[in-house]
Amino acid sequence: MTLRHAGSYLQGHPDMKHIPGVDMSSGSLGQGISAAVGMAIAGKMDEADYRVYTLLGDGEIQEGQVWEASMLAASHKLDNLVVIVDNNNLQIDGTIEEVNSPYPIDKKFEAFNFHVINIDGNDFDQIDAAFKEAKTVKGQPTAIIAKTVKGKGVSFMENQVGWHGKAPNDEEYKVAMEELEKAGEALCQK
């Protein structure tokens, strides 16, 4: 009910004042990985035992700042850094191929000396396995390329670019919740 409302934890961009566990407020695309690289470097300097995780959109990786940060992460051998790319092929202006294709995403991260794991980002077992594998990687950062379906589980939202930042109306919300509850029940029976 508070999607896109100022002061909400769902206001649109991560706000560390409103979202527990978020260590940096952001807005402009590409900032997250730069901050994450800085946090991972700090962890190495402090000989701290923590890992840094950052989530990037496939449209977001069109930003040059992402690749500058990736180059720095690899040169510092930040094996405490995990980059997750949500590869749903959609961004606010259309498909990423129509706007500015970053494909092949996995090969680009490999070229920047990342350990790359390609997964079905809608498969919880593959997500779990990828995070476990990332913890074993030494001497280089990890990039998990998660091929996903935008709006997965809600029939009228799946693969629809128009739902990038729009809230459903009351009727759409009801349909979406019914579909998601059915999907959740099916997951619990596995």
mmCIF file of C-alpha atoms in Angstrom:
data_model
loop_
_atom_site.group_PDB
_atom_site.id
_atom_site.type_symbol
_atom_site.label_atom_id
_atom_site.label_comp_id
_atom_site.label_asym_id
_atom_site.label_seq_id
_atom_site.Cartn_x
_atom_site.Cartn_y
_atom_site.Cartn_z
ATOM 1 C CA MET A 1 0.000 0.000 0.000
ATOM 2 C CA THR A 2 2.976 2.337 0.379
ATOM 3 C CA LEU A 3 4.731 1.627 -2.931
ATOM 4 C CA ARG A 4 6.241 4.848 -4.312
ATOM 5 C CA HIS A 5 5.252 6.855 -1.214
ATOM 6 C CA ALA A 6 7.956 9.077 0.324
ATOM 7 C CA GLY A 7 9.137 7.756 3.665
ATOM 8 C CA SER A 8 8.044 4.189 2.910
ATOM 9 C CA TYR A 9 10.468 1.307 2.768
ATOM 10 C CA LEU A 10 9.096 0.803 -0.764
ATOM 11 C CA GLN A 11 9.408 4.440 -1.832
ATOM 12 C CA GLY A 12 11.246 3.583 -5.037
ATOM 13 C CA HIS A 13 14.949 3.648 -4.212
ATOM 14 C CA PRO A 14 16.693 1.987 -1.269
ATOM 15 C CA ASP A 15 16.777 4.223 1.790
ATOM 16 C CA MET A 16 18.928 3.047 4.675
ATOM 17 C CA LYS A 17 16.772 5.043 7.110
ATOM 18 C CA HIS A 18 13.695 2.951 6.262
ATOM 19 C CA ILE A 19 14.981 -0.506 5.245
ATOM 20 C CA PRO A 20 16.702 -2.695 7.838
ATOM 21 C CA GLY A 21 19.897 -4.252 6.466
ATOM 22 C CA VAL A 22 20.413 -1.671 3.712
ATOM 23 C CA ASP A 23 23.739 0.054 4.358
ATOM 24 C CA MET A 24 23.564 2.736 1.678
ATOM 25 C CA SER A 25 20.829 4.929 0.238
ATOM 26 C CA SER A 26 20.940 5.181 -3.540
ATOM 27 C CA GLY A 27 19.099 6.465 -6.533
ATOM 28 C CA SER A 28 21.282 6.943 -9.564
ATOM 29 C CA LEU A 29 22.029 3.761 -11.471
ATOM 30 C CA GLY A 30 25.480 2.290 -10.978
ATOM 31 C CA GLN A 31 26.107 3.669 -7.494
ATOM 32 C CA GLY A 32 25.447 0.418 -5.648
ATOM 33 C CA ILE A 33 28.364 -1.570 -6.995
ATOM 34 C CA SER A 34 30.761 1.320 -6.406
ATOM 35 C CA ALA A 35 29.735 1.505 -2.740
ATOM 36 C CA ALA A 36 29.873 -2.291 -2.468
ATOM 37 C CA VAL A 37 33.426 -2.354 -3.831
ATOM 38 C CA GLY A 38 34.414 0.265 -1.255
ATOM 39 C CA MET A 39 32.825 -1.813 1.521
ATOM 40 C CA ALA A 40 34.603 -4.958 0.303
ATOM 41 C CA ILE A 41 37.958 -3.137 0.184
ATOM 42 C CA ALA A 42 37.349 -1.851 3.730
ATOM 43 C CA GLY A 43 36.623 -5.410 4.832
ATOM 44 C CA LYS A 44 39.916 -6.608 3.374
ATOM 45 C CA MET A 45 41.834 -3.727 4.955
ATOM 46 C CA ASP A 46 40.259 -4.475 8.346
ATOM 47 C CA GLU A 47 40.788 -8.220 7.888
ATOM 48 C CA ALA A 48 37.080 -8.534 8.648
ATOM 49 C CA ASP A 49 35.141 -11.711 8.021
ATOM 50 C CA TYR A 50 32.153 -10.412 6.104
ATOM 51 C CA ARG A 51 30.908 -10.565 2.554
ATOM 52 C CA VAL A 52 29.375 -7.748 0.541
ATOM 53 C CA TYR A 53 26.426 -8.390 -1.781
ATOM 54 C CA THR A 54 25.113 -5.969 -4.370
ATOM 55 C CA LEU A 55 22.218 -6.294 -6.786
ATOM 56 C CA LEU A 56 22.335 -4.792 -10.278
ATOM 57 C CA GLY A 57 19.699 -4.596 -12.967
ATOM 58 C CA ASP A 58 20.607 -5.609 -16.501
ATOM 59 C CA GLY A 59 19.684 -2.129 -17.695
ATOM 60 C CA GLU A 60 21.770 -0.612 -14.919
ATOM 61 C CA ILE A 61 24.923 -2.318 -16.151
ATOM 62 C CA GLN A 62 24.828 -0.002 -19.162
ATOM 63 C CA GLU A 63 26.387 2.583 -16.821
ATOM 64 C CA GLY A 64 30.142 3.060 -17.145
ATOM 65 C CA GLN A 65 30.507 3.363 -13.376
ATOM 66 C CA VAL A 66 29.556 -0.328 -13.074
ATOM 67 C CA TRP A 67 32.516 -1.411 -15.184
ATOM 68 C CA GLU A 68 34.959 0.945 -13.468
ATOM 69 C CA ALA A 69 33.941 -0.550 -10.122
ATOM 70 C CA SER A 70 34.156 -4.074 -11.537
ATOM 71 C CA MET A 71 37.674 -3.432 -12.810
ATOM 72 C CA LEU A 72 38.718 -2.180 -9.368
ATOM 73 C CA ALA A 73 37.067 -5.168 -7.641
ATOM 74 C CA ALA A 74 38.991 -7.620 -9.782
ATOM 75 C CA SER A 75 42.299 -5.789 -9.455
ATOM 76 C CA HIS A 76 41.934 -5.962 -5.655
ATOM 77 C CA LYS A 77 40.916 -9.648 -5.839
ATOM 78 C CA LEU A 78 37.778 -8.958 -3.792
ATOM 79 C CA ASP A 79 36.649 -12.502 -3.109
ATOM 80 C CA ASN A 80 34.391 -11.060 -0.398
ATOM 81 C CA LEU A 81 32.233 -9.361 -3.066
ATOM 82 C CA VAL A 82 29.233 -10.950 -4.798
ATOM 83 C CA VAL A 83 27.468 -9.079 -7.583
ATOM 84 C CA ILE A 84 24.011 -10.346 -8.546
ATOM 85 C CA VAL A 85 22.666 -9.212 -11.925
ATOM 86 C CA ASP A 86 18.891 -9.415 -12.325
ATOM 87 C CA ASN A 87 18.772 -10.295 -16.021
ATOM 88 C CA ASN A 88 15.083 -9.970 -16.936
ATOM 89 C CA ASN A 89 15.829 -8.187 -20.236
ATOM 90 C CA LEU A 90 13.531 -5.261 -19.395
ATOM 91 C CA GLN A 91 14.178 -1.725 -18.255
ATOM 92 C CA ILE A 92 12.009 1.365 -17.957
ATOM 93 C CA ASP A 93 12.279 2.251 -21.677
ATOM 94 C CA GLY A 94 11.868 -1.248 -23.164
ATOM 95 C CA THR A 95 14.009 -4.324 -23.669
ATOM 96 C CA ILE A 96 17.688 -3.936 -22.973
ATOM 97 C CA GLU A 97 18.455 -4.934 -26.562
ATOM 98 C CA GLU A 98 16.331 -2.022 -27.832
ATOM 99 C CA VAL A 99 17.905 0.491 -25.462
ATOM 100 C CA ASN A 100 21.589 -0.483 -25.214
ATOM 101 C CA SER A 101 22.436 -4.165 -25.068
ATOM 102 C CA PRO A 102 25.023 -5.273 -22.518
ATOM 103 C CA TYR A 103 25.017 -8.852 -23.845
ATOM 104 C CA PRO A 104 26.840 -11.148 -23.324
ATOM 105 C CA ILE A 105 26.720 -10.217 -19.642
ATOM 106 C CA ASP A 106 28.548 -13.288 -18.352
ATOM 107 C CA LYS A 107 31.416 -12.851 -20.821
ATOM 108 C CA LYS A 108 31.839 -9.209 -19.835
ATOM 109 C CA PHE A 109 32.191 -10.100 -16.150
ATOM 110 C CA GLU A 110 34.577 -12.923 -17.066
ATOM 111 C CA ALA A 111 36.653 -10.401 -19.038
ATOM 112 C CA PHE A 112 36.839 -8.313 -15.848
ATOM 113 C CA ASN A 113 38.178 -11.425 -14.048
ATOM 114 C CA PHE A 114 35.059 -12.314 -12.084
ATOM 115 C CA HIS A 115 34.053 -15.843 -11.222
ATOM 116 C CA VAL A 116 30.711 -16.093 -13.067
ATOM 117 C CA ILE A 117 27.730 -18.264 -12.147
ATOM 118 C CA ASN A 118 24.741 -18.349 -14.522
ATOM 119 C CA ILE A 119 21.426 -19.361 -12.948
ATOM 120 C CA ASP A 120 17.671 -19.366 -13.355
ATOM 121 C CA GLY A 121 16.968 -16.537 -10.936
ATOM 122 C CA ASN A 122 13.429 -17.767 -10.352
ATOM 123 C CA ASP A 123 14.663 -21.137 -9.048
ATOM 124 C CA PHE A 124 15.318 -21.024 -5.292
ATOM 125 C CA ASP A 125 17.527 -24.123 -5.363
ATOM 126 C CA GLN A 126 19.771 -22.552 -8.018
ATOM 127 C CA ILE A 127 19.927 -19.304 -6.052
ATOM 128 C CA ASP A 128 20.950 -21.198 -2.908
ATOM 129 C CA ALA A 129 23.585 -23.204 -4.781
ATOM 130 C CA ALA A 130 25.019 -20.045 -6.379
ATOM 131 C CA PHE A 131 25.426 -18.304 -3.008
ATOM 132 C CA LYS A 132 27.085 -21.407 -1.573
ATOM 133 C CA GLU A 133 29.453 -21.600 -4.556
ATOM 134 C CA ALA A 134 30.296 -17.885 -4.246
ATOM 135 C CA LYS A 135 31.467 -18.461 -0.661
ATOM 136 C CA THR A 136 34.083 -20.942 -1.917
ATOM 137 C CA VAL A 137 35.652 -18.605 -4.493
ATOM 138 C CA LYS A 138 39.107 -17.284 -3.632
ATOM 139 C CA GLY A 139 41.117 -14.517 -5.254
ATOM 140 C CA GLN A 140 38.388 -12.944 -7.370
ATOM 141 C CA PRO A 141 34.921 -11.418 -7.013
ATOM 142 C CA THR A 142 31.839 -13.387 -8.060
ATOM 143 C CA ALA A 143 29.069 -12.347 -10.436
ATOM 144 C CA ILE A 144 25.814 -14.295 -10.325
ATOM 145 C CA ILE A 145 23.879 -13.710 -13.545
ATOM 146 C CA ALA A 146 20.281 -14.493 -12.604
ATOM 147 C CA LYS A 147 18.026 -14.919 -15.633
ATOM 148 C CA THR A 148 14.622 -13.909 -14.311
ATOM 149 C CA VAL A 149 11.084 -13.191 -15.438
ATOM 150 C CA LYS A 150 9.937 -9.703 -14.465
ATOM 151 C CA GLY A 151 6.675 -9.979 -12.536
ATOM 152 C CA LYS A 152 7.031 -13.762 -12.174
ATOM 153 C CA GLY A 153 3.924 -15.389 -10.775
ATOM 154 C CA VAL A 154 1.482 -12.620 -11.661
ATOM 155 C CA SER A 155 -0.012 -13.397 -15.050
ATOM 156 C CA PHE A 156 -0.712 -9.845 -16.181
ATOM 157 C CA MET A 157 2.665 -8.550 -14.959
ATOM 158 C CA GLU A 158 5.010 -11.209 -16.358
ATOM 159 C CA ASN A 159 7.453 -9.777 -18.918
ATOM 160 C CA GLN A 160 5.592 -6.461 -19.057
ATOM 161 C CA VAL A 161 7.863 -3.414 -19.088
ATOM 162 C CA GLY A 162 4.991 -1.145 -17.972
ATOM 163 C CA TRP A 163 5.123 -2.548 -14.438
ATOM 164 C CA HIS A 164 8.610 -1.128 -13.818
ATOM 165 C CA GLY A 165 7.482 1.243 -11.079
ATOM 166 C CA LYS A 166 3.712 1.193 -11.142
ATOM 167 C CA ALA A 167 1.481 0.010 -8.306
ATOM 168 C CA PRO A 168 -1.531 -2.193 -9.112
ATOM 169 C CA ASN A 169 -5.034 -0.881 -8.549
ATOM 170 C CA ASP A 170 -7.318 -2.656 -6.037
ATOM 171 C CA GLU A 171 -8.643 -5.208 -8.542
ATOM 172 C CA GLU A 172 -5.186 -5.956 -9.958
ATOM 173 C CA TYR A 173 -3.824 -6.273 -6.427
ATOM 174 C CA LYS A 174 -6.487 -8.846 -5.550
ATOM 175 C CA VAL A 175 -5.717 -10.953 -8.638
ATOM 176 C CA ALA A 176 -1.968 -10.682 -8.056
ATOM 177 C CA MET A 177 -2.244 -11.758 -4.411
ATOM 178 C CA GLU A 178 -4.443 -14.744 -5.299
ATOM 179 C CA GLU A 179 -1.919 -15.888 -7.924
ATOM 180 C CA LEU A 180 1.054 -15.359 -5.612
ATOM 181 C CA GLU A 181 -0.639 -17.207 -2.748
ATOM 182 C CA LYS A 182 -1.225 -20.199 -5.037
ATOM 183 C CA ALA A 183 2.392 -20.093 -6.166
ATOM 184 C CA GLY A 184 3.549 -19.862 -2.538
ATOM 185 C CA GLU A 185 1.449 -22.850 -1.547
ATOM 186 C CA ALA A 186 2.929 -24.864 -4.412
ATOM 187 C CA LEU A 187 6.464 -23.966 -3.270
ATOM 188 C CA CYS A 188 5.707 -25.044 0.295
ATOM 189 C CA GLN A 189 4.549 -28.457 -0.908
ATOM 190 C CA LYS A 190 7.872 -29.224 -2.588
#
